[in-house]
Tab-separated table of C-alpha atoms in Angstrom:
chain	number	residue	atom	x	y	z
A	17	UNK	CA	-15.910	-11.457	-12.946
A	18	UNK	CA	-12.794	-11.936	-10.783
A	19	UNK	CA	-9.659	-11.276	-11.663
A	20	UNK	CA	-7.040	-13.568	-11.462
A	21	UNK	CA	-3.604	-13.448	-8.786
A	22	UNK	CA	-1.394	-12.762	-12.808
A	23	UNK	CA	-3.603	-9.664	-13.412
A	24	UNK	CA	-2.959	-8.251	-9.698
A	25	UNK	CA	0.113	-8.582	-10.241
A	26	UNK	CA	0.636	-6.936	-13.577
A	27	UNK	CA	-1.003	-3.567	-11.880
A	28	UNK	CA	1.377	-4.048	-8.897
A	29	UNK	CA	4.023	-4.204	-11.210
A	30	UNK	CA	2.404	-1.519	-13.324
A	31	UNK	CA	2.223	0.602	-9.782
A	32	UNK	CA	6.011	0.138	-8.942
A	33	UNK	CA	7.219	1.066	-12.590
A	34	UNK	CA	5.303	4.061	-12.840
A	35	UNK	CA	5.816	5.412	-9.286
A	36	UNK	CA	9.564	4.456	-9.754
A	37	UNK	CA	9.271	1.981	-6.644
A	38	UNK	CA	10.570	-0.733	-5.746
A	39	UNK	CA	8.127	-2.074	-3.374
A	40	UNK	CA	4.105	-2.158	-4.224
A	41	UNK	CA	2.402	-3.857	-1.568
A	42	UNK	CA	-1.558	-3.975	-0.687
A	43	UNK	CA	-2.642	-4.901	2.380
A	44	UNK	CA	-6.383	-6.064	2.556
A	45	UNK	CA	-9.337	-6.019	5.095
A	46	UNK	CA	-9.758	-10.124	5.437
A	47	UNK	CA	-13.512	-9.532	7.184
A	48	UNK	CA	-15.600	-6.500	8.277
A	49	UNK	CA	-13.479	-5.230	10.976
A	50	UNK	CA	-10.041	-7.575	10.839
A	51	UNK	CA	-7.094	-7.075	10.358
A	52	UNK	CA	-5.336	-5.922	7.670
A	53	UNK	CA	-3.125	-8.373	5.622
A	54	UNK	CA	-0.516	-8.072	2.224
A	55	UNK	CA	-2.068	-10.099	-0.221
A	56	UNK	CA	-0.402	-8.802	-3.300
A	57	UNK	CA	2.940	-7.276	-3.577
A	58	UNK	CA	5.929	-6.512	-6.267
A	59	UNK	CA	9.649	-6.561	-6.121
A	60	UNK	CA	9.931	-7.903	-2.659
A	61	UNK	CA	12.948	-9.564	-1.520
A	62	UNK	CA	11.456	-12.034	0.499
A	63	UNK	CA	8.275	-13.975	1.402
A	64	UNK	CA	8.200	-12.517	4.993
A	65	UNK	CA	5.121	-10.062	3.802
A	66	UNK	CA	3.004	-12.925	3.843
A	67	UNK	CA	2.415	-13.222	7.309
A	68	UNK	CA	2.277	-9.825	8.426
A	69	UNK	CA	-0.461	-8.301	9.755
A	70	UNK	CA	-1.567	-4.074	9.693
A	71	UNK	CA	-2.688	-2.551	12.380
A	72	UNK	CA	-4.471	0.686	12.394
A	73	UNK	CA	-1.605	3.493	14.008
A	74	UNK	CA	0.935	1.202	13.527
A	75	UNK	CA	3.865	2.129	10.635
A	76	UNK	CA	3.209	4.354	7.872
A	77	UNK	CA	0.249	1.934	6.588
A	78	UNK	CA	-1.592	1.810	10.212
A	79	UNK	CA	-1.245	5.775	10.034
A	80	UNK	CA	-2.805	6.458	6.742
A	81	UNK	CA	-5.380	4.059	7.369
A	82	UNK	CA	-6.326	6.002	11.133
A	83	UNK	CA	-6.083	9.071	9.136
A	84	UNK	CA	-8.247	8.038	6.308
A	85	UNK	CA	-5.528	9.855	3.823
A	86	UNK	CA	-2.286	9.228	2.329
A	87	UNK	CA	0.629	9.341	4.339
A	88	UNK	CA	4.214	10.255	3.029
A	89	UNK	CA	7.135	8.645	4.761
A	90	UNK	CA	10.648	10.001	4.605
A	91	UNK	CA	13.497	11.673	6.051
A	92	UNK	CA	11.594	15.184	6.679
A	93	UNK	CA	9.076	13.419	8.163
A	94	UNK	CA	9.578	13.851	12.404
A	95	UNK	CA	10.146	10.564	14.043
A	96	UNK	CA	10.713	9.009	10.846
A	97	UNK	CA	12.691	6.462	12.208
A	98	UNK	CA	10.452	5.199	14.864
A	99	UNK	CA	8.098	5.304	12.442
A	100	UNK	CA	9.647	2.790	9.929
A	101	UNK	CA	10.726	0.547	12.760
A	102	UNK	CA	6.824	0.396	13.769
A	103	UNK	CA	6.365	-1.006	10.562
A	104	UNK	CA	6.966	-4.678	9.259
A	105	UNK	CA	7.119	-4.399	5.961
A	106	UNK	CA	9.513	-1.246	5.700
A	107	UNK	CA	12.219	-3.213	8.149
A	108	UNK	CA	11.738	-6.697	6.157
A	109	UNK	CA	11.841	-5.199	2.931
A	110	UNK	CA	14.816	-2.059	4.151
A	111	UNK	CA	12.437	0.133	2.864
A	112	UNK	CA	13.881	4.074	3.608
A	113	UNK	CA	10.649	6.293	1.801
A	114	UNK	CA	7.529	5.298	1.176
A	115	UNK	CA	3.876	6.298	0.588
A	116	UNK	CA	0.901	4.472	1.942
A	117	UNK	CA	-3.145	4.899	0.506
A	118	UNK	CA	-6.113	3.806	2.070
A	119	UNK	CA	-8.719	2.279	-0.055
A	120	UNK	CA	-11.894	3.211	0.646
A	121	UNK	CA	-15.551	1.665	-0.839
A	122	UNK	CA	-18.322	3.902	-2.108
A	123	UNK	CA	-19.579	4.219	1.721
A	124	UNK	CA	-16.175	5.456	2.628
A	125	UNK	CA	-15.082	2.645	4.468
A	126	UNK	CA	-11.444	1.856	4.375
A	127	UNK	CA	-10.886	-1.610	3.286
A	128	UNK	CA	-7.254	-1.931	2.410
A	129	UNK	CA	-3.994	0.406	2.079
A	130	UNK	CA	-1.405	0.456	-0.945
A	131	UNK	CA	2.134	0.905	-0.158
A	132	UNK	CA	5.112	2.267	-2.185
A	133	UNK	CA	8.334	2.472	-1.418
A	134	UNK	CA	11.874	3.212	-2.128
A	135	UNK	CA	15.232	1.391	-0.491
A	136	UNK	CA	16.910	4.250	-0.988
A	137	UNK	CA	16.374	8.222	0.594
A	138	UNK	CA	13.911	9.704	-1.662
A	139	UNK	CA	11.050	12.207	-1.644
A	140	UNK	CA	7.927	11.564	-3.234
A	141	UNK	CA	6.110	14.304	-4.877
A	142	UNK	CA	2.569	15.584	-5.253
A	143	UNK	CA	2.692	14.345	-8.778
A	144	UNK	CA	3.632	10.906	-7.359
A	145	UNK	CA	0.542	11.447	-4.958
A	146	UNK	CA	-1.885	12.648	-7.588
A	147	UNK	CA	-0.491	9.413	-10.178
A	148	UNK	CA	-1.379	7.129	-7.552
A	149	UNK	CA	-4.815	8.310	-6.211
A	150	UNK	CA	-5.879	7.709	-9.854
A	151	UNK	CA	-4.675	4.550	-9.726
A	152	UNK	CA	-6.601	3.529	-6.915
A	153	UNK	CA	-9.631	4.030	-8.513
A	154	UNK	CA	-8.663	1.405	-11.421
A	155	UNK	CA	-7.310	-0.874	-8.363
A	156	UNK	CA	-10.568	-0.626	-6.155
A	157	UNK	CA	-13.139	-1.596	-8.784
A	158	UNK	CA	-10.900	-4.597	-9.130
A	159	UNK	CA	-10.883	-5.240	-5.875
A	160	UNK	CA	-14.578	-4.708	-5.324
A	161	UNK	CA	-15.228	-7.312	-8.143
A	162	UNK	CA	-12.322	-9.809	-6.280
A	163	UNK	CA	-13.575	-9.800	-2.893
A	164	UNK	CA	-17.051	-8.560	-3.666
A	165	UNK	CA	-17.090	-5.373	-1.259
A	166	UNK	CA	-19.660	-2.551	-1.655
């Protein structure tokens, strides 16, 4: 069973409400070793997402994905700013905090990140990292049944 582009973006929106967001954006592995693109998103401001591309290091999505764990972007962070003008989506979307996840399958391969963020200064919290790790496991076995991944 697949689930349709509405449902995705019911749990994006979902995501954002319950992480108090206003971005939710997943970027996903198009082949074994590609790139990385957003193919779902909520509360955007523009269509710009649609073309961009992740790459691993690169913005607070290329770092959690090199790191294999999530990665927490905001003012305490060092280099912050460089940071968030590494990354696409934060400048297109003026995102100021914002938390990215790999996805991983069951053979711990990372296959996509999720992304939330805040156009305003905020922190997020551990509860806001322990809300959204379970959430990933809801996301991923929809995922794995979209794009058939092991």
């Amino acid at each position: 069973m697949t689930h349709s582009f509405l449902e995705m973006q019911q749990i994006m929106d979902q995501i954002g409400s319950l992480s108090h967001s206003d971005v939710v954006a997943l970027a996903w592995r198009a082949h074994d070793y590609g790139l990385l693109r957003w193919i779902h998103s909520s509360g955007h401001h523009n269509e710009r997402h649609k073309s961009m591309t992740v790459k691993t290091g690169v913005g607070i999505a290329g770092l959690a994905i090199r790191s294999g764990r999530p990665f927490k972007l905001d003012d305490s962070v060092p280099e912050a700013e460089r940071i968030r003008a590494a990354c696409p989506m934060m400048l297109a979307e003026q995102l100021r905090s914002a938390f990215a996840f790999p996805i991983q399958n069951k053979d711990n391969v990372i296959q996509g990140v999720l992304l939330i963020g805040k156009r305003k200064d905020y922190t997020y919290t551990e509860d806001d990292k322990i809300r959204m790790t379970d959430w990933l496991s809801t996301l991923m076995r929809m995922l794995q049944e979209e794009h058939t991944i092991s």
